[in-house]
mmCIF file of C-alpha atoms and ligand atoms in Angstrom:
data_model
loop_
_atom_site.group_PDB
_atom_site.id
_atom_site.type_symbol
_atom_site.label_atom_id
_atom_site.label_comp_id
_atom_site.label_asym_id
_atom_site.label_seq_id
_atom_site.Cartn_x
_atom_site.Cartn_y
_atom_site.Cartn_z
ATOM 1 C CA MET A 1 36.435 -28.997 15.659
ATOM 2 C CA SER A 2 38.484 -31.320 17.819
ATOM 3 C CA GLY A 3 41.767 -32.546 16.361
ATOM 4 C CA ASP A 4 41.474 -36.027 17.850
ATOM 5 C CA PRO A 5 40.486 -38.676 15.317
ATOM 6 C CA PRO A 6 37.648 -40.982 16.419
ATOM 7 C CA THR A 7 38.846 -44.234 17.982
ATOM 8 C CA ILE A 8 37.513 -47.466 16.516
ATOM 9 C CA LEU A 9 37.845 -50.730 18.424
ATOM 10 C CA VAL A 10 38.135 -53.613 15.971
ATOM 11 C CA VAL A 11 37.336 -57.038 17.468
ATOM 12 C CA GLU A 12 38.202 -59.779 15.006
ATOM 13 C CA ASP A 13 40.284 -62.959 15.329
ATOM 14 C CA ASP A 14 40.916 -63.497 11.613
ATOM 15 C CA PRO A 15 44.249 -61.722 10.927
ATOM 16 C CA GLY A 16 43.439 -61.051 7.249
ATOM 17 C CA MET A 17 40.086 -59.461 8.026
ATOM 18 C CA ARG A 18 41.618 -57.504 10.912
ATOM 19 C CA ARG A 19 44.302 -56.142 8.603
ATOM 20 C CA PHE A 20 41.692 -55.115 6.013
ATOM 21 C CA LEU A 21 39.714 -53.295 8.699
ATOM 22 C CA ARG A 22 42.804 -51.591 10.108
ATOM 23 C CA VAL A 23 44.150 -50.464 6.742
ATOM 24 C CA THR A 24 40.753 -49.169 5.598
ATOM 25 C CA LEU A 25 40.019 -47.301 8.812
ATOM 26 C CA VAL A 26 43.502 -45.843 9.299
ATOM 27 C CA ARG A 27 43.564 -44.637 5.692
ATOM 28 C CA ALA A 28 40.238 -42.878 6.347
ATOM 29 C CA GLY A 29 41.808 -41.047 9.290
ATOM 30 C CA TYR A 30 40.532 -43.064 12.240
ATOM 31 C CA ARG A 31 42.569 -44.269 15.180
ATOM 32 C CA VAL A 32 42.302 -48.068 15.440
ATOM 33 C CA VAL A 33 42.600 -50.263 18.515
ATOM 34 C CA GLU A 34 42.528 -54.023 17.914
ATOM 35 C CA ALA A 35 41.459 -57.054 19.917
ATOM 36 C CA ASP A 36 41.409 -60.671 18.745
ATOM 37 C CA ARG A 37 39.489 -62.115 21.728
ATOM 38 C CA GLY A 38 36.260 -61.254 23.510
ATOM 39 C CA GLY A 39 37.977 -60.825 26.873
ATOM 40 C CA SER A 40 40.602 -58.394 25.609
ATOM 41 C CA ALA A 41 37.874 -56.591 23.630
ATOM 42 C CA LEU A 42 35.956 -55.763 26.815
ATOM 43 C CA ASP A 43 39.199 -54.589 28.484
ATOM 44 C CA ALA A 44 39.944 -52.357 25.500
ATOM 45 C CA ALA A 45 36.375 -50.994 25.445
ATOM 46 C CA ALA A 46 36.740 -50.022 29.115
ATOM 47 C CA THR A 47 40.223 -48.493 28.888
ATOM 48 C CA GLU A 48 40.318 -46.943 25.393
ATOM 49 C CA ILE A 49 36.690 -45.636 25.413
ATOM 50 C CA PRO A 50 36.241 -46.141 21.645
ATOM 51 C CA ASP A 51 33.768 -44.058 19.626
ATOM 52 C CA VAL A 52 32.611 -47.125 17.689
ATOM 53 C CA VAL A 53 33.145 -50.890 18.149
ATOM 54 C CA VAL A 54 33.350 -53.250 15.147
ATOM 55 C CA LEU A 55 32.575 -56.692 16.546
ATOM 56 C CA ASP A 56 32.946 -60.061 14.846
ATOM 57 C CA LEU A 57 30.473 -62.612 16.205
ATOM 58 C CA GLY A 58 32.740 -65.648 15.745
ATOM 59 C CA LEU A 59 35.496 -65.275 18.332
ATOM 60 C CA PRO A 60 37.647 -68.087 19.731
ATOM 61 C CA ASP A 61 37.217 -67.491 23.484
ATOM 62 C CA ARG A 62 33.634 -66.194 23.809
ATOM 63 C CA ASP A 63 30.649 -65.729 21.605
ATOM 64 C CA GLY A 64 30.443 -62.235 20.123
ATOM 65 C CA MET A 65 26.839 -62.045 21.355
ATOM 66 C CA ASP A 66 28.015 -62.484 24.963
ATOM 67 C CA VAL A 67 30.590 -59.757 24.444
ATOM 68 C CA LEU A 68 27.861 -57.455 23.097
ATOM 69 C CA LYS A 69 25.494 -58.203 25.988
ATOM 70 C CA GLU A 70 28.202 -57.594 28.580
ATOM 71 C CA LEU A 71 29.279 -54.387 26.863
ATOM 72 C CA ARG A 72 25.671 -53.155 26.816
ATOM 73 C CA THR A 73 25.423 -53.467 30.606
ATOM 74 C CA TRP A 74 27.734 -50.471 30.972
ATOM 75 C CA SER A 75 28.275 -48.838 27.566
ATOM 76 C CA GLY A 76 26.098 -47.270 24.886
ATOM 77 C CA VAL A 77 28.949 -47.104 22.336
ATOM 78 C CA PRO A 78 27.711 -47.790 18.770
ATOM 79 C CA VAL A 79 28.461 -51.406 17.797
ATOM 80 C CA ILE A 80 28.677 -52.634 14.204
ATOM 81 C CA ILE A 81 28.444 -56.412 13.987
ATOM 82 C CA LEU A 82 30.382 -58.425 11.406
ATOM 83 C CA SER A 83 28.611 -61.606 10.440
ATOM 84 C CA ALA A 84 28.649 -64.354 7.861
ATOM 85 C CA ARG A 85 26.052 -63.783 5.161
ATOM 86 C CA ASP A 86 24.119 -66.992 5.784
ATOM 87 C CA ARG A 87 23.460 -66.348 9.475
ATOM 88 C CA GLU A 88 20.472 -64.009 9.413
ATOM 89 C CA GLY A 89 19.210 -65.215 12.782
ATOM 90 C CA ASP A 90 22.493 -64.013 14.311
ATOM 91 C CA LYS A 91 22.051 -60.541 12.855
ATOM 92 C CA VAL A 92 18.502 -60.242 14.186
ATOM 93 C CA ASN A 93 19.553 -61.418 17.645
ATOM 94 C CA ALA A 94 22.509 -59.023 17.677
ATOM 95 C CA LEU A 95 20.357 -56.040 16.676
ATOM 96 C CA ASP A 96 17.742 -56.982 19.265
ATOM 97 C CA ALA A 97 20.534 -57.260 21.872
ATOM 98 C CA GLY A 98 21.598 -53.680 21.233
ATOM 99 C CA ALA A 99 23.931 -53.712 18.233
ATOM 100 C CA ASP A 100 23.487 -50.647 16.023
ATOM 101 C CA ASP A 101 24.210 -52.131 12.637
ATOM 102 C CA TYR A 102 25.729 -55.116 10.897
ATOM 103 C CA LEU A 103 27.897 -55.839 7.909
ATOM 104 C CA SER A 104 27.669 -59.146 6.084
ATOM 105 C CA LYS A 105 30.995 -60.622 5.015
ATOM 106 C CA PRO A 106 32.311 -60.006 2.458
ATOM 107 C CA PHE A 107 31.844 -56.231 2.377
ATOM 108 C CA SER A 108 33.688 -53.417 0.657
ATOM 109 C CA ALA A 109 35.837 -50.700 2.220
ATOM 110 C CA GLN A 110 33.275 -48.158 0.992
ATOM 111 C CA GLU A 111 30.431 -49.976 2.732
ATOM 112 C CA LEU A 112 32.408 -50.131 5.973
ATOM 113 C CA LEU A 113 33.218 -46.417 5.860
ATOM 114 C CA ALA A 114 29.610 -45.434 5.081
ATOM 115 C CA ARG A 115 28.348 -47.421 8.086
ATOM 116 C CA MET A 116 31.122 -45.923 10.207
ATOM 117 C CA ARG A 117 29.986 -42.380 9.357
ATOM 118 C CA VAL A 118 26.412 -43.237 10.356
ATOM 119 C CA ALA A 119 27.567 -44.843 13.623
ATOM 120 C CA LEU A 120 29.694 -41.803 14.486
ATOM 121 C CA ARG A 121 26.798 -39.445 13.801
ATOM 122 C CA HIS A 122 24.715 -41.479 16.232
ATOM 123 C CA ALA A 123 27.522 -41.415 18.788
ATOM 124 C CA SER A 124 27.729 -37.617 18.659
ATOM 125 C CA ARG A 125 23.945 -37.252 18.663
ATOM 126 C CA VAL A 126 23.749 -38.891 22.096
ATOM 127 C CA GLU A 127 25.044 -35.685 23.720
ATOM 128 C CA GLY A 128 24.155 -33.060 21.129
ATOM 129 C CA PRO A 129 20.787 -31.319 20.826
ATOM 130 C CA ASP A 130 18.162 -33.324 19.023
ATOM 131 C CA GLN A 131 17.572 -32.262 15.440
ATOM 132 C CA PRO A 132 13.768 -32.207 15.019
ATOM 133 C CA VAL A 133 13.838 -32.258 11.205
ATOM 134 C CA PHE A 134 15.332 -35.265 9.485
ATOM 135 C CA ARG A 135 16.367 -34.798 5.843
ATOM 136 C CA THR A 136 17.765 -37.192 3.289
ATOM 137 C CA GLY A 137 17.643 -36.617 -0.447
ATOM 138 C CA GLY A 138 14.199 -35.126 -1.160
ATOM 139 C CA LEU A 139 12.615 -36.597 1.979
ATOM 140 C CA GLU A 140 11.942 -34.414 5.019
ATOM 141 C CA VAL A 141 10.415 -35.630 8.270
ATOM 142 C CA ASP A 142 9.570 -33.011 10.892
ATOM 143 C CA LEU A 143 9.551 -35.094 14.054
ATOM 144 C CA TYR A 144 8.184 -32.214 16.109
ATOM 145 C CA ARG A 145 5.244 -31.205 13.901
ATOM 146 C CA ARG A 146 4.773 -34.761 12.591
ATOM 147 C CA GLN A 147 4.808 -33.595 8.966
ATOM 148 C CA VAL A 148 6.436 -35.255 5.970
ATOM 149 C CA TRP A 149 7.491 -33.773 2.630
ATOM 150 C CA VAL A 150 8.855 -35.397 -0.501
ATOM 151 C CA ASP A 151 10.529 -33.071 -2.991
ATOM 152 C CA GLY A 152 8.783 -30.098 -1.357
ATOM 153 C CA ARG A 153 5.301 -31.637 -1.515
ATOM 154 C CA GLU A 154 3.580 -32.517 1.769
ATOM 155 C CA VAL A 155 2.607 -36.182 2.114
ATOM 156 C CA HIS A 156 -0.298 -37.228 4.332
ATOM 157 C CA LEU A 157 0.317 -40.375 6.340
ATOM 158 C CA THR A 158 -1.873 -42.394 8.669
ATOM 159 C CA PRO A 159 -0.692 -42.492 12.309
ATOM 160 C CA LYS A 160 0.831 -45.987 11.872
ATOM 161 C CA GLU A 161 2.572 -45.032 8.626
ATOM 162 C CA TYR A 162 3.967 -41.934 10.296
ATOM 163 C CA GLY A 163 5.003 -43.950 13.353
ATOM 164 C CA LEU A 164 7.003 -46.336 11.193
ATOM 165 C CA LEU A 165 8.673 -43.590 9.204
ATOM 166 C CA ALA A 166 9.497 -41.571 12.326
ATOM 167 C CA GLU A 167 11.040 -44.597 14.044
ATOM 168 C CA LEU A 168 13.177 -45.297 10.976
ATOM 169 C CA ALA A 169 14.116 -41.606 10.638
ATOM 170 C CA GLN A 170 15.247 -41.456 14.260
ATOM 171 C CA HIS A 171 17.626 -44.321 13.479
ATOM 172 C CA ALA A 172 18.365 -43.411 9.867
ATOM 173 C CA GLY A 173 21.128 -45.465 8.311
ATOM 174 C CA LYS A 174 20.691 -48.223 10.876
ATOM 175 C CA VAL A 175 18.856 -51.485 10.462
ATOM 176 C CA LEU A 176 15.770 -51.866 12.656
ATOM 177 C CA THR A 177 14.572 -55.442 13.090
ATOM 178 C CA HIS A 178 10.959 -56.467 12.513
ATOM 179 C CA ARG A 179 10.574 -56.901 16.252
ATOM 180 C CA GLN A 180 12.029 -53.474 17.073
ATOM 181 C CA LEU A 181 9.663 -51.756 14.633
ATOM 182 C CA LEU A 182 6.616 -53.715 15.766
ATOM 183 C CA ASN A 183 7.406 -52.967 19.406
ATOM 184 C CA ALA A 184 7.917 -49.275 18.708
ATOM 185 C CA VAL A 185 4.814 -48.723 16.563
ATOM 186 C CA TRP A 186 2.277 -51.371 17.617
ATOM 187 C CA GLY A 187 3.494 -51.983 21.173
ATOM 188 C CA PRO A 188 5.261 -54.695 23.173
ATOM 189 C CA ASP A 189 2.654 -57.391 22.440
ATOM 190 C CA TYR A 190 3.410 -57.285 18.722
ATOM 191 C CA GLY A 191 6.831 -58.849 18.278
ATOM 192 C CA TYR A 192 6.134 -61.362 15.541
ATOM 193 C CA GLU A 193 3.511 -59.920 13.191
ATOM 194 C CA ALA A 194 5.982 -59.165 10.393
ATOM 195 C CA HIS A 195 3.101 -59.205 7.877
ATOM 196 C CA TYR A 196 1.715 -55.970 9.445
ATOM 197 C CA LEU A 197 4.999 -54.358 8.605
ATOM 198 C CA ARG A 198 4.977 -55.568 5.023
ATOM 199 C CA VAL A 199 1.506 -54.099 4.486
ATOM 200 C CA PHE A 200 2.282 -50.723 6.061
ATOM 201 C CA MET A 201 5.705 -50.523 4.448
ATOM 202 C CA ALA A 202 4.114 -51.097 1.026
ATOM 203 C CA GLN A 203 1.614 -48.258 1.708
ATOM 204 C CA LEU A 204 4.384 -45.981 2.925
ATOM 205 C CA ARG A 205 6.504 -46.691 -0.128
ATOM 206 C CA ARG A 206 3.602 -45.882 -2.435
ATOM 207 C CA LYS A 207 3.327 -42.498 -0.729
ATOM 208 C CA ILE A 208 6.984 -41.474 -0.528
ATOM 209 C CA GLU A 209 8.929 -43.416 -3.154
ATOM 210 C CA THR A 210 9.062 -42.424 -6.825
ATOM 211 C CA ASP A 211 9.479 -46.103 -7.710
ATOM 212 C CA PRO A 212 8.034 -48.198 -4.834
ATOM 213 C CA ALA A 213 9.389 -51.435 -6.342
ATOM 214 C CA ASN A 214 12.895 -50.008 -6.287
ATOM 215 C CA PRO A 215 12.922 -47.893 -3.123
ATOM 216 C CA ARG A 216 15.425 -45.111 -2.659
ATOM 217 C CA TYR A 217 14.636 -44.404 0.999
ATOM 218 C CA LEU A 218 12.907 -47.373 2.608
ATOM 219 C CA ARG A 219 15.278 -50.297 2.135
ATOM 220 C CA THR A 220 14.442 -53.900 2.965
ATOM 221 C CA GLU A 221 17.074 -55.841 4.869
ATOM 222 C CA SER A 222 16.036 -59.297 3.783
ATOM 223 C CA GLY A 223 14.987 -61.551 6.679
ATOM 224 C CA VAL A 224 16.084 -58.913 9.216
ATOM 225 C CA GLY A 225 14.092 -55.690 8.988
ATOM 226 C CA TYR A 226 14.210 -52.259 7.367
ATOM 227 C CA ARG A 227 16.569 -49.330 7.073
ATOM 228 C CA LEU A 228 15.913 -45.746 6.093
ATOM 229 C CA ALA A 229 18.820 -44.808 3.832
ATOM 230 C CA ALA A 230 20.749 -41.936 5.397
ATOM 231 C CA GLU A 231 22.819 -41.166 2.299
ATOM 232 C CA PRO A 232 20.759 -42.260 -0.706
HETATM 233 CA CA1 CA B 1 35.939 -64.757 13.469
#
């Protein structure tokens, strides 16, 4: 195990929020680099090579979305967006533009650290060998054999149900937007048929959740998309 703590680039202009992020992350053992502008954030991303970027969308010099798009032209670093709770359109656009996850303000230190662990797992997975079997709680998805088990019992899924679950499992812990899921499972012509997703997600929940109305694995991100819980 390497002794270097992961480096987190925090991009936030609000000093109070920046302090909260710094204190929380440093206490958890991360190295923190800070930027309060979009321009300096891109400089820091290029020179410090962070393991994860936490990016506020409301910055004084440039829109956070522009910063994200520019960053994505040369870096695959995981990006967690910070956004105001009432701006769901922003979250969807940010995820579609290549953000990995988002946190709605206000959020707790625990929430931040849980998302950080997921982002760092994804960062390390980019180079590491692919793990063909995804496991969380009692759910197991064998992405090679295309088989699914819940609490040791094999579950039979239709190809579309399996496609949805596999896509979510490959990005477990991250939010996938309606458009991303539709594109991945139905194809590029199906960006807006969110009702397909609702139908198939309901079927999938009936097959894998103990209580489909109160799902443990397949979480709804209201107005945005779905997330397969990585640490239920
Ligand atoms: Ca701000």
